[in-house]
JSON list of C-alpha atoms in Angstrom, two decimals:
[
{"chain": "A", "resi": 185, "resn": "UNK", "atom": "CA", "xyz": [98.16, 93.68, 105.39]},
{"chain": "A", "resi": 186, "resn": "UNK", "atom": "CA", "xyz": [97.50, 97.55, 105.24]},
{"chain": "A", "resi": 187, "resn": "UNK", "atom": "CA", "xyz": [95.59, 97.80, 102.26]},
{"chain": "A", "resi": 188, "resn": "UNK", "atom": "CA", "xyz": [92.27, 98.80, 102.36]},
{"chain": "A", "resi": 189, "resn": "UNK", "atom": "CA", "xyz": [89.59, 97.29, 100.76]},
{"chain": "A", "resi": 190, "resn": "UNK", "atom": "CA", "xyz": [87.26, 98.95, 97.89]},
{"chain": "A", "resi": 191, "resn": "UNK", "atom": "CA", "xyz": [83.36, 98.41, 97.24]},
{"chain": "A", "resi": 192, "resn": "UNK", "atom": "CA", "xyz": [82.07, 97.41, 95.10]},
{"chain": "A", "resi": 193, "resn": "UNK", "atom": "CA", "xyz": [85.05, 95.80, 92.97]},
{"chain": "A", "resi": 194, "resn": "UNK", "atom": "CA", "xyz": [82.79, 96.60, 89.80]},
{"chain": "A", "resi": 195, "resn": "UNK", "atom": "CA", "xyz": [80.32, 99.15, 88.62]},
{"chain": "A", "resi": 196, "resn": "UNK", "atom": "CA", "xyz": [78.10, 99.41, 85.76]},
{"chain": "A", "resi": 197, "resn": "UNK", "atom": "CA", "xyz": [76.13, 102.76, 85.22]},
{"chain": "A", "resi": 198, "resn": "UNK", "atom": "CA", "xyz": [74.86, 105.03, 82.05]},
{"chain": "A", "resi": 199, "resn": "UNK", "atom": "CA", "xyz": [76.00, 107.98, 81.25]},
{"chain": "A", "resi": 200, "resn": "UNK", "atom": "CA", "xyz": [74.72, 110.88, 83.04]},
{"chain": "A", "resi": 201, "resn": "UNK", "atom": "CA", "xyz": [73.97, 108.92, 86.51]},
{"chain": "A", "resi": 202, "resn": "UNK", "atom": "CA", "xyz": [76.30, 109.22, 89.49]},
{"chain": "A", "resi": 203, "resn": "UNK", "atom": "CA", "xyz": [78.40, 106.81, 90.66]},
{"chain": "A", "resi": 204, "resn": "UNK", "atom": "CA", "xyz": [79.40, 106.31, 94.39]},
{"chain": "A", "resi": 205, "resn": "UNK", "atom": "CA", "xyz": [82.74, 104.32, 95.37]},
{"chain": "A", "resi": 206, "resn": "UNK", "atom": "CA", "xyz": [83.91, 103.07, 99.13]},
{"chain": "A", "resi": 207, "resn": "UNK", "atom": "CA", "xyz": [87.29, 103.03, 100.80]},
{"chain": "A", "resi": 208, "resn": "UNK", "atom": "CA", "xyz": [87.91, 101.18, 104.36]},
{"chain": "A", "resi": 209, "resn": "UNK", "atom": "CA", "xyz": [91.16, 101.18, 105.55]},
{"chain": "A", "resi": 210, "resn": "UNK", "atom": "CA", "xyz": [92.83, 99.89, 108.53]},
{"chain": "A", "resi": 211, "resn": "UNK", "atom": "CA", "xyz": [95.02, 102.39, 111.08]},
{"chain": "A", "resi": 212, "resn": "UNK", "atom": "CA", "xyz": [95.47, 105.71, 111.14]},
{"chain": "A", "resi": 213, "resn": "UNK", "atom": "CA", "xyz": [95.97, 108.10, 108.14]},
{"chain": "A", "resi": 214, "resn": "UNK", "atom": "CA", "xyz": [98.08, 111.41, 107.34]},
{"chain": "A", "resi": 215, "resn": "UNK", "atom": "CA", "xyz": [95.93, 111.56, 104.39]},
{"chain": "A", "resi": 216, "resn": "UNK", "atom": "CA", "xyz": [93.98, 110.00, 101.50]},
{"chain": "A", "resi": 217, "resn": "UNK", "atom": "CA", "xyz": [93.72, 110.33, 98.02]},
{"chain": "A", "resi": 218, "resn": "UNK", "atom": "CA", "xyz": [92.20, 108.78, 95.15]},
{"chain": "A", "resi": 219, "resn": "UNK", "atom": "CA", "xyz": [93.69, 107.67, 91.78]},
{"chain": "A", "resi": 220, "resn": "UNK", "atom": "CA", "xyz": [92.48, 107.04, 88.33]},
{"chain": "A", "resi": 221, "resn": "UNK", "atom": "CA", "xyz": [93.61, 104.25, 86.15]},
{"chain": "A", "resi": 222, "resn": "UNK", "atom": "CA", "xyz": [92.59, 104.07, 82.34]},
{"chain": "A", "resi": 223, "resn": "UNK", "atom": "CA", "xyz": [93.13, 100.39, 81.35]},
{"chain": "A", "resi": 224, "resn": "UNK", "atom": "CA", "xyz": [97.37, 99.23, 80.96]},
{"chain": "A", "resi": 225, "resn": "UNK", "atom": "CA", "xyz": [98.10, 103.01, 81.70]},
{"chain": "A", "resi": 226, "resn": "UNK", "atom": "CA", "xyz": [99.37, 104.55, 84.79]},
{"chain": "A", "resi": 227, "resn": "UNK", "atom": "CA", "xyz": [97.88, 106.31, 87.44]},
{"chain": "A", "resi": 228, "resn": "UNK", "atom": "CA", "xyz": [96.52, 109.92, 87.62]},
{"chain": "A", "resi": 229, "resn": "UNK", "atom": "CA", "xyz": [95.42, 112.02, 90.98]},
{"chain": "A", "resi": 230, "resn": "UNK", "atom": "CA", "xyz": [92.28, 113.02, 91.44]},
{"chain": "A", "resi": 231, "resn": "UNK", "atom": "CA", "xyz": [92.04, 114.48, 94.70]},
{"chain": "A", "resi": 232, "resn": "UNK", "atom": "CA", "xyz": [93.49, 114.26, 98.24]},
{"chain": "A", "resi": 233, "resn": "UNK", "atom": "CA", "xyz": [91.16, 114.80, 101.65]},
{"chain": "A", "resi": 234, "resn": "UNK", "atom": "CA", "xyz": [93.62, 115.58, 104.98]},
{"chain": "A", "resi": 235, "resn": "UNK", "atom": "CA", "xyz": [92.76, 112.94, 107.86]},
{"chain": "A", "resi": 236, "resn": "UNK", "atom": "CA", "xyz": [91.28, 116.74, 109.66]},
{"chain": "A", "resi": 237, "resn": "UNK", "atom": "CA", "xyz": [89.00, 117.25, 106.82]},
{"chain": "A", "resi": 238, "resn": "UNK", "atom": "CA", "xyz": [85.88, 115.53, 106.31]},
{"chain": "A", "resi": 239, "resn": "UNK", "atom": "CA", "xyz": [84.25, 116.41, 102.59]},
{"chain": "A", "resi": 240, "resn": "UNK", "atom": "CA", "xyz": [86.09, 118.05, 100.18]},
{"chain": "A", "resi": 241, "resn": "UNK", "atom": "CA", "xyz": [85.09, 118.75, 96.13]},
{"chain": "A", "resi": 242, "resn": "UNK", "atom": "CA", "xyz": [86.92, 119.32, 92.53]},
{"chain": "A", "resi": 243, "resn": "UNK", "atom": "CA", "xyz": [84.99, 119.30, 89.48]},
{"chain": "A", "resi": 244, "resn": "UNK", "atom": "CA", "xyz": [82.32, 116.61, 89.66]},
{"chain": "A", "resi": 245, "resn": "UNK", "atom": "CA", "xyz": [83.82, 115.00, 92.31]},
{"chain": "A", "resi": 246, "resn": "UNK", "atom": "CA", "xyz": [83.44, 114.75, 95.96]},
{"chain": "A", "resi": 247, "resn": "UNK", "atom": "CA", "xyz": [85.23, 113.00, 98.40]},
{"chain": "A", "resi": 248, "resn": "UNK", "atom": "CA", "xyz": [84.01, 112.39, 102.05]},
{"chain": "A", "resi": 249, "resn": "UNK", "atom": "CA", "xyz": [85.96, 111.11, 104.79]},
{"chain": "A", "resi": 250, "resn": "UNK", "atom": "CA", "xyz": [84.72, 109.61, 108.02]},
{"chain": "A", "resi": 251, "resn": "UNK", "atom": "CA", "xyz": [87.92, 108.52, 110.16]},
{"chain": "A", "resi": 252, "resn": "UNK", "atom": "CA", "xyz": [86.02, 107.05, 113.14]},
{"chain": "A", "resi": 253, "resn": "UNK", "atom": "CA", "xyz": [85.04, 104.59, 110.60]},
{"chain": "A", "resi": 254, "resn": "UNK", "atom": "CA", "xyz": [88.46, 104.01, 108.48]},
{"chain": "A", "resi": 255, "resn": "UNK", "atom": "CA", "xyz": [86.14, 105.11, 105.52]},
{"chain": "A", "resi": 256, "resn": "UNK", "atom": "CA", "xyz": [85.97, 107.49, 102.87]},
{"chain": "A", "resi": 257, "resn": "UNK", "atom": "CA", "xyz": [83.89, 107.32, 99.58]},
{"chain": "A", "resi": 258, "resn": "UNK", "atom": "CA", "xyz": [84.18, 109.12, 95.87]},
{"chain": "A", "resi": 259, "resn": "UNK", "atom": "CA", "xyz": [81.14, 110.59, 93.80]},
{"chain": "A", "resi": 260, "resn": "UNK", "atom": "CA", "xyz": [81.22, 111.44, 90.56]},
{"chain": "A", "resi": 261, "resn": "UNK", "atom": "CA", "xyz": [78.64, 113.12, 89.54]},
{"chain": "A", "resi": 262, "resn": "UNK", "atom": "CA", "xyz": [76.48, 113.56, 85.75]},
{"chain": "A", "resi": 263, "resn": "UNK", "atom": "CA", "xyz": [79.15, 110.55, 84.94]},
{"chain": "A", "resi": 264, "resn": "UNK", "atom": "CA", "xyz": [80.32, 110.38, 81.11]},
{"chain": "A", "resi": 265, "resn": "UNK", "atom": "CA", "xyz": [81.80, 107.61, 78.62]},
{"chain": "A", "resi": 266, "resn": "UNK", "atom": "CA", "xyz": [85.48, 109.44, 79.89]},
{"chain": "A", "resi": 267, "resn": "UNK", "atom": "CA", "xyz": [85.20, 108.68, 83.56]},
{"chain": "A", "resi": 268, "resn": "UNK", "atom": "CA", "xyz": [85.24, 104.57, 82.57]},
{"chain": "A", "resi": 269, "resn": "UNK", "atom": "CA", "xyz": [88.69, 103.57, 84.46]},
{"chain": "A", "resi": 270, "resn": "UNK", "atom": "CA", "xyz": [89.42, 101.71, 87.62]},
{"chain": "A", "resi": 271, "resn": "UNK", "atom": "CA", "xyz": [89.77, 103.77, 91.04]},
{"chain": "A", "resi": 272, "resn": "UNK", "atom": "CA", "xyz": [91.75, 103.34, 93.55]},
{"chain": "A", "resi": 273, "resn": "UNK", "atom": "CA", "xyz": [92.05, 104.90, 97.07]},
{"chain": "A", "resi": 274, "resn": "UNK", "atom": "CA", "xyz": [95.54, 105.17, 98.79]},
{"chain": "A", "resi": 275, "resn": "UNK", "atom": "CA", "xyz": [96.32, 106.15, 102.09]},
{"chain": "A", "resi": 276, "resn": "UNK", "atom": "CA", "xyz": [99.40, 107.11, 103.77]},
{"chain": "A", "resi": 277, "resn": "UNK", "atom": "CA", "xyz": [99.67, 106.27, 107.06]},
{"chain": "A", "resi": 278, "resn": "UNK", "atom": "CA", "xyz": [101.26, 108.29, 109.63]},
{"chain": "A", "resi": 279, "resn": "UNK", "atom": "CA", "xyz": [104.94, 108.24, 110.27]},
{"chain": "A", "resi": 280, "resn": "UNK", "atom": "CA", "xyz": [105.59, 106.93, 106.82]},
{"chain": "A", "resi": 281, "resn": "UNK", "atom": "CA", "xyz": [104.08, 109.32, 104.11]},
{"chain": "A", "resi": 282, "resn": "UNK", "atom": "CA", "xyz": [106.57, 108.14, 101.49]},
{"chain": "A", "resi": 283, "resn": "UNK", "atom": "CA", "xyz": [104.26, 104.75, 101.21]},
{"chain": "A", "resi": 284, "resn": "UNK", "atom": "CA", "xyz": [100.95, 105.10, 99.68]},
{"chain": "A", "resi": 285, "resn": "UNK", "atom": "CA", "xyz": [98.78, 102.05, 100.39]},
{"chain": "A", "resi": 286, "resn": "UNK", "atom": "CA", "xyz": [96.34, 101.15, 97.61]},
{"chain": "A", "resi": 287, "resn": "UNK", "atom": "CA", "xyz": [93.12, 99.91, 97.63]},
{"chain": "A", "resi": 288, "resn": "UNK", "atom": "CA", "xyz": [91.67, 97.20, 95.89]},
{"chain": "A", "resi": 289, "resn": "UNK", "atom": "CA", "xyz": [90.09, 99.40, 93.36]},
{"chain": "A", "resi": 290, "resn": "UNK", "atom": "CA", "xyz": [86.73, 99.91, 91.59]},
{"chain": "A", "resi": 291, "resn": "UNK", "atom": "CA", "xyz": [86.29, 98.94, 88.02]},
{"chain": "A", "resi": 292, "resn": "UNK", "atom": "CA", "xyz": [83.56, 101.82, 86.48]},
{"chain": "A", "resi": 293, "resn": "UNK", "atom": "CA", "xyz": [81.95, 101.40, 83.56]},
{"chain": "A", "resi": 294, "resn": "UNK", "atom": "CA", "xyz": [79.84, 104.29, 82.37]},
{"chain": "A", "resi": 295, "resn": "UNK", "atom": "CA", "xyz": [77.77, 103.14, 79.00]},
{"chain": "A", "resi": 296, "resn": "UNK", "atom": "CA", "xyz": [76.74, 105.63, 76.76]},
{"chain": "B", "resi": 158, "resn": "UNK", "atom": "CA", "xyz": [106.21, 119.56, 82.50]},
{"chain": "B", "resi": 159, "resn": "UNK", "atom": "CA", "xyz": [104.36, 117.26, 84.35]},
{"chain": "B", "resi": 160, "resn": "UNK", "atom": "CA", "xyz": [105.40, 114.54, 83.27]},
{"chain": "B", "resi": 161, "resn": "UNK", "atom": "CA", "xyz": [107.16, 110.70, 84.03]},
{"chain": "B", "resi": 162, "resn": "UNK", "atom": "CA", "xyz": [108.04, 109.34, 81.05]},
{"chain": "B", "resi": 163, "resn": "UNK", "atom": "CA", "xyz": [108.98, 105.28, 80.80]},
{"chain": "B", "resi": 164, "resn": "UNK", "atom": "CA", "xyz": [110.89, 103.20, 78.70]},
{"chain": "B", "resi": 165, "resn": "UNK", "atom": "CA", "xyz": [110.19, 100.59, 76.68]},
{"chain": "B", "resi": 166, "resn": "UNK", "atom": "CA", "xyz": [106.20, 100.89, 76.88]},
{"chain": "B", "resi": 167, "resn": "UNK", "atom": "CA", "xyz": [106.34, 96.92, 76.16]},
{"chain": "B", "resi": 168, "resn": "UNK", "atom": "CA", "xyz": [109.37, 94.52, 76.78]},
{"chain": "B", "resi": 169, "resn": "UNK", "atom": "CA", "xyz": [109.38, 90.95, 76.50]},
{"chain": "B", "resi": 170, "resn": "UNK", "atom": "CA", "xyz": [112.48, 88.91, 78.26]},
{"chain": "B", "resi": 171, "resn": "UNK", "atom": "CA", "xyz": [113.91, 85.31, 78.47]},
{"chain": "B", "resi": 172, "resn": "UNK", "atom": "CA", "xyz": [114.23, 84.06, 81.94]},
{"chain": "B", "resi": 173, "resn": "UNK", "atom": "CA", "xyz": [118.03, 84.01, 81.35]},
{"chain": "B", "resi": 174, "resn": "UNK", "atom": "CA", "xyz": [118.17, 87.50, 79.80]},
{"chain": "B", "resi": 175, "resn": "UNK", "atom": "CA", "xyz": [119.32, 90.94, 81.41]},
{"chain": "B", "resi": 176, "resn": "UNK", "atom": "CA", "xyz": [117.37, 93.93, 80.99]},
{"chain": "B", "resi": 177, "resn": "UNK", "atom": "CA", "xyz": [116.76, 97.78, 81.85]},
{"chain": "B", "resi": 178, "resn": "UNK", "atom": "CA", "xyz": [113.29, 99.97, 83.01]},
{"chain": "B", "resi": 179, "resn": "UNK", "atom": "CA", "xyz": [113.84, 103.54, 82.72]},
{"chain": "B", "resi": 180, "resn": "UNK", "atom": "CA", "xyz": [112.19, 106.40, 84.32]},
{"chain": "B", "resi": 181, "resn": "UNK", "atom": "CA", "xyz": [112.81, 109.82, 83.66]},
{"chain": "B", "resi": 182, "resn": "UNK", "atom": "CA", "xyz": [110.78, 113.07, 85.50]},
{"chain": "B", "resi": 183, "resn": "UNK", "atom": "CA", "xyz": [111.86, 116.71, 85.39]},
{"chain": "B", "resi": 184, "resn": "UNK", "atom": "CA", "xyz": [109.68, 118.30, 87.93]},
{"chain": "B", "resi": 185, "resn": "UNK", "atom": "CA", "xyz": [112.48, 118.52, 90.66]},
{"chain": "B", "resi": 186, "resn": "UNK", "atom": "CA", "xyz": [110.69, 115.50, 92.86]},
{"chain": "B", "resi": 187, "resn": "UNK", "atom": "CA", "xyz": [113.25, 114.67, 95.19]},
{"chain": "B", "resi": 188, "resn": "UNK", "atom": "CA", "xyz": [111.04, 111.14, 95.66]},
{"chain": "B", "resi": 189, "resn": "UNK", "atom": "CA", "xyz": [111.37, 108.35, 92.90]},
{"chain": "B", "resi": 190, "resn": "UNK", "atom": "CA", "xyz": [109.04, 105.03, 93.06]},
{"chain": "B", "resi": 191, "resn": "UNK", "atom": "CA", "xyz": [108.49, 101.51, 91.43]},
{"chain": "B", "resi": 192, "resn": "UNK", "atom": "CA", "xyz": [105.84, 99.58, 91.63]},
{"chain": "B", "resi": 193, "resn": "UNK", "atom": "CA", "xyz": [104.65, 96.17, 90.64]},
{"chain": "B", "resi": 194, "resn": "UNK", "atom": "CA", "xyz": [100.98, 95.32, 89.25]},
{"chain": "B", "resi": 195, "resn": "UNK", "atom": "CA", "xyz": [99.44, 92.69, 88.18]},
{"chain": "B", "resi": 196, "resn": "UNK", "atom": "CA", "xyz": [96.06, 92.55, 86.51]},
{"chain": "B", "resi": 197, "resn": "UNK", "atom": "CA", "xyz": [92.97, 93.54, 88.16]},
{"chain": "B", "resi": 198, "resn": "UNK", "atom": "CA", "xyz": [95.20, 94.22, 91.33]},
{"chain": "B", "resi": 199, "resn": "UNK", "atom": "CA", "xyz": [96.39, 97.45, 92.83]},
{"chain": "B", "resi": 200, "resn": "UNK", "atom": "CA", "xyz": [99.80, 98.40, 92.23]},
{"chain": "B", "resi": 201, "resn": "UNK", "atom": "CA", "xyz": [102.20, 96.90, 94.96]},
{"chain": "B", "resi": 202, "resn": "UNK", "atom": "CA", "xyz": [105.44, 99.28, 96.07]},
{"chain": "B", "resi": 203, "resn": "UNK", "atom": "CA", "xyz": [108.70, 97.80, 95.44]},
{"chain": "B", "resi": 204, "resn": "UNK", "atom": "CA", "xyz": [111.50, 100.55, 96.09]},
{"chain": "B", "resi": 205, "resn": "UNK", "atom": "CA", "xyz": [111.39, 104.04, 97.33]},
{"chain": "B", "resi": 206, "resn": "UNK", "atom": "CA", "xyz": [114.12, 106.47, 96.41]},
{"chain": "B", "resi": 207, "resn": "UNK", "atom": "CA", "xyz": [114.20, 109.98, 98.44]},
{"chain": "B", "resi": 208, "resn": "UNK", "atom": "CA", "xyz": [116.44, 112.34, 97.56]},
{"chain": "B", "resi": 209, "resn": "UNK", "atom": "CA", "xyz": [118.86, 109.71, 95.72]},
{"chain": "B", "resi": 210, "resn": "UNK", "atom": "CA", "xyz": [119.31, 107.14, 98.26]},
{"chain": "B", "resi": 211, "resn": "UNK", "atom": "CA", "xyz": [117.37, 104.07, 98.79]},
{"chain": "B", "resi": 212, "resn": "UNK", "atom": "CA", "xyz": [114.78, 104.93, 101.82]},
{"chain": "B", "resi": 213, "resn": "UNK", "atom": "CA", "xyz": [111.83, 101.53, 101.42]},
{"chain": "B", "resi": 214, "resn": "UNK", "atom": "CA", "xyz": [112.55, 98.02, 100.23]},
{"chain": "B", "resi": 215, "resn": "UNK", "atom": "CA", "xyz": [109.53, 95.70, 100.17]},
{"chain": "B", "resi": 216, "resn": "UNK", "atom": "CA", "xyz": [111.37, 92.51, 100.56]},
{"chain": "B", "resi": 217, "resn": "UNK", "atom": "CA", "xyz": [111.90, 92.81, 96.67]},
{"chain": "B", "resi": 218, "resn": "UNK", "atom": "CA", "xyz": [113.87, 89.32, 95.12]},
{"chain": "B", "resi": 219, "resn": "UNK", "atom": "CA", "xyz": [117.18, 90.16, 94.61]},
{"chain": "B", "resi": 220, "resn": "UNK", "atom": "CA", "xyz": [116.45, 89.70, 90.84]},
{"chain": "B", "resi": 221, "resn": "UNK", "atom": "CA", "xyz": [115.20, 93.43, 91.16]},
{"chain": "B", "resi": 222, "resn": "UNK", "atom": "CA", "xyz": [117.94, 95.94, 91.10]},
{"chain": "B", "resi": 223, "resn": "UNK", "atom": "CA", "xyz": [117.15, 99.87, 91.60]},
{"chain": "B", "resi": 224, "resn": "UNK", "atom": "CA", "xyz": [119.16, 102.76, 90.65]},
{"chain": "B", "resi": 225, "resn": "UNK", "atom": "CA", "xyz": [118.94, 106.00, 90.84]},
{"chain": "B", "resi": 226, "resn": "UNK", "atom": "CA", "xyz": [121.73, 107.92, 89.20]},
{"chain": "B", "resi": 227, "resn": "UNK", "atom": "CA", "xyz": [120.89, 111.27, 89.56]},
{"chain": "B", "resi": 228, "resn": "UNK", "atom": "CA", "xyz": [117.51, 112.94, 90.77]},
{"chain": "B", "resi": 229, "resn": "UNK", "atom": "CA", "xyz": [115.48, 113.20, 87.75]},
{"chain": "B", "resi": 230, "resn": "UNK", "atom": "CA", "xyz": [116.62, 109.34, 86.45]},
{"chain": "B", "resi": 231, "resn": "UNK", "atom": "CA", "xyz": [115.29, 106.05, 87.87]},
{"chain": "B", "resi": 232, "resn": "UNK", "atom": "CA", "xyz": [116.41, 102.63, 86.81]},
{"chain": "B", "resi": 233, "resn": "UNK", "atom": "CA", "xyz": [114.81, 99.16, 87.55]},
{"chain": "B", "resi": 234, "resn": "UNK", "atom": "CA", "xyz": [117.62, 96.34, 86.78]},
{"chain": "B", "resi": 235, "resn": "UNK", "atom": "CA", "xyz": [116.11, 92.78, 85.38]},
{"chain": "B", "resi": 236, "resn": "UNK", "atom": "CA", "xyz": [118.26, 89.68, 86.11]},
{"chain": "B", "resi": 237, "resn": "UNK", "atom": "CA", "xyz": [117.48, 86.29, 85.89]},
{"chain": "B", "resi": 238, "resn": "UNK", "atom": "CA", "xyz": [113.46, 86.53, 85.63]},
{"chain": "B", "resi": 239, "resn": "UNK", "atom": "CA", "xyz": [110.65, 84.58, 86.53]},
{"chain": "B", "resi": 240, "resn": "UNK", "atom": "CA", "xyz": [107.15, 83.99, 84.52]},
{"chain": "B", "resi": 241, "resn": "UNK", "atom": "CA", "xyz": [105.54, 85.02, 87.31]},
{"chain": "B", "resi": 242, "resn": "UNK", "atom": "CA", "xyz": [107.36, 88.56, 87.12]},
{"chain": "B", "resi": 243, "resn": "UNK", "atom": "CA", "xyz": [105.17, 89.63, 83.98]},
{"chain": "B", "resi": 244, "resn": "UNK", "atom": "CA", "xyz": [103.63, 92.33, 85.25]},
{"chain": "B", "resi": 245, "resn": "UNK", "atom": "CA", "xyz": [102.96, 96.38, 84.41]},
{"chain": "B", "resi": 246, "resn": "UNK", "atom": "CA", "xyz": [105.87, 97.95, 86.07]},
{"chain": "B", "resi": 247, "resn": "UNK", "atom": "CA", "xyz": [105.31, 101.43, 87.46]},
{"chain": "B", "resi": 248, "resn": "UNK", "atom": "CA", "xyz": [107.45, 104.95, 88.17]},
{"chain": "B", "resi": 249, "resn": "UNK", "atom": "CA", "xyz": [106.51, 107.47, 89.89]},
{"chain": "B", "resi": 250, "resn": "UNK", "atom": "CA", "xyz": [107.49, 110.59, 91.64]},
{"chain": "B", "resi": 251, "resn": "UNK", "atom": "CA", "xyz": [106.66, 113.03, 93.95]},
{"chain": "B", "resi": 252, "resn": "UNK", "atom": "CA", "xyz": [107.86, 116.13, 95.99]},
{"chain": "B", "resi": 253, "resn": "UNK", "atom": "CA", "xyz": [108.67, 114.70, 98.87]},
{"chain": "B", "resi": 254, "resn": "UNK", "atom": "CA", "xyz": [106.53, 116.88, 101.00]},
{"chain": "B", "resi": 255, "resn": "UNK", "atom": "CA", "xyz": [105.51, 115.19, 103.94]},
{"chain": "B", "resi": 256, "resn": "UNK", "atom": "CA", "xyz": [102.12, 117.13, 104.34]},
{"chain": "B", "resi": 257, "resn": "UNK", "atom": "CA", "xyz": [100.95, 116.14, 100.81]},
{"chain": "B", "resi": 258, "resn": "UNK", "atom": "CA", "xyz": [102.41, 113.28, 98.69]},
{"chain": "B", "resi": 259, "resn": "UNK", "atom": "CA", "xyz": [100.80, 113.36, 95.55]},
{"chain": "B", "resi": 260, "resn": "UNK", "atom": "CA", "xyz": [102.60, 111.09, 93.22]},
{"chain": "B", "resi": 261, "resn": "UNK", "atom": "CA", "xyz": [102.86, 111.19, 89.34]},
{"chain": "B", "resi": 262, "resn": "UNK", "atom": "CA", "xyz": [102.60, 107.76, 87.64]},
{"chain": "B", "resi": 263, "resn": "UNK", "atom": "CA", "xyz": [104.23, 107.40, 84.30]},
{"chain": "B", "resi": 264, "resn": "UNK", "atom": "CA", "xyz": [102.45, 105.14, 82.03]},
{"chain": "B", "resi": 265, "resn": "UNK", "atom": "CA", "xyz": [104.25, 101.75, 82.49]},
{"chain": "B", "resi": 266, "resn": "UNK", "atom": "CA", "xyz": [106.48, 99.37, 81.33]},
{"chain": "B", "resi": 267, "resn": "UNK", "atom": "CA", "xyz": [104.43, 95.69, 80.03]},
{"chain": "B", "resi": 268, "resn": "UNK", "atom": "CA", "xyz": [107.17, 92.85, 81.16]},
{"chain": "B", "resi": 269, "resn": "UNK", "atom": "CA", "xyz": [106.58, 89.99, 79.52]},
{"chain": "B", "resi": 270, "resn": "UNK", "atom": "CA", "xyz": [108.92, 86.91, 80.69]},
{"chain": "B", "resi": 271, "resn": "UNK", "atom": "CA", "xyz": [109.03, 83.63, 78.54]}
]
């Protein structure tokens, strides 16, 4: 299987902390990008990090990619009630970039 | 407009019944998607469309019939169902572009199947 694997599968913080999420994935990648999900709803983009790049930032979030390891990871920063949603990674892997592969996603809670 | 809009939000379907997912998007994506997802998991690609024509089939039951009849319209065909097919169902689109493909995610069909 290509899909990449997501730690942890759940998080729990209060508002205001950060929270830090981890994406391995398998063979080589055009890119990667990481997805929001809001419970029974579909998917929204978040951001996208070239296989050349290696950190990259949007808002509160930063994305770092390390492709010597297959890994890349998410922080959200000053995290609010909002940002509670499962994430998921995909990665597109070269020579097919019509196929995003998902990750197993991480469940974030943020309590207020 | 950035939007993919689906319908019915919720169906619910006998095993011997026929039924209809829509997906609609008019941002001019020349790339049209379903996906399957059960809970907890990370949604699973069915069918690819690019620019009208069927490109990816993931070994998808027969059961599952796509259509796209223009570029902006995406249909997923429901024959003959299984419990086990109760899942979200998921469009999407996206330009096409092979340097970036971001991918817009309407908000789902819930299949229910009795």
């Amino acid at each position: 299987s290509q899909q990449g694997e997501e730690d942890p599968q759940a998080l729990s913080i209060q508002e205001g902390e950060n929270a830090t999420m981890n994406c391995s994935y398998k063979t080589s990648i055009n890119n990667l990008q990481w997805y929001r999900q809001n419970s029974g709803r579909g998917l929204v983009h978040l951001i996208l990090i070239r296989s050349n790049e290696r950190e990259k930032h949007s808002g509160r979030l930063r994305v770092t990619l390390d492709t010597s390891k297959k890994s890349s990871s998410l922080l959200i920063t000053a995290s609010r009630a909002a940002d509670t949603a499962s994430y998921f990674c995909a990665t597109d892997y070269s020579g097919s970039a019509r196929q995003l592969t998902f990750g197993s996603g991480t469940q974030l809670t943020v309590l207020p | 407009d950035t939007e993919v809009t689906q319908t019915p939000k919720h169906l619910v379907m006998g095993m011997t019944n026929k039924k209809s997912l829509k997906c609609e998007q008019h941002m001019g994506h020349r790339a049209m998607y379903w996906y399957k997802q059960k809970a907890k998991k990370p949604p699973e690609l069915m069918f690819v469309y690019s620019y009208e024509k069927l490109s990816i089939n993931e070994s998808v039951p027969s059961r599952f019939s796509p259509e796209c009849p223009n570029s902006s319209l995406l249909n997923l065909h429901l024959h003959a169902l299984q419990p086990e097919d109760s899942a979200l169902y998921l469009c999407a689109s996206s330009p096409d572009r092979l340097a970036k493909n971001i991918q817009y995610f309407g908000a789902g069909t819930r299949l229910s199947v009795l």
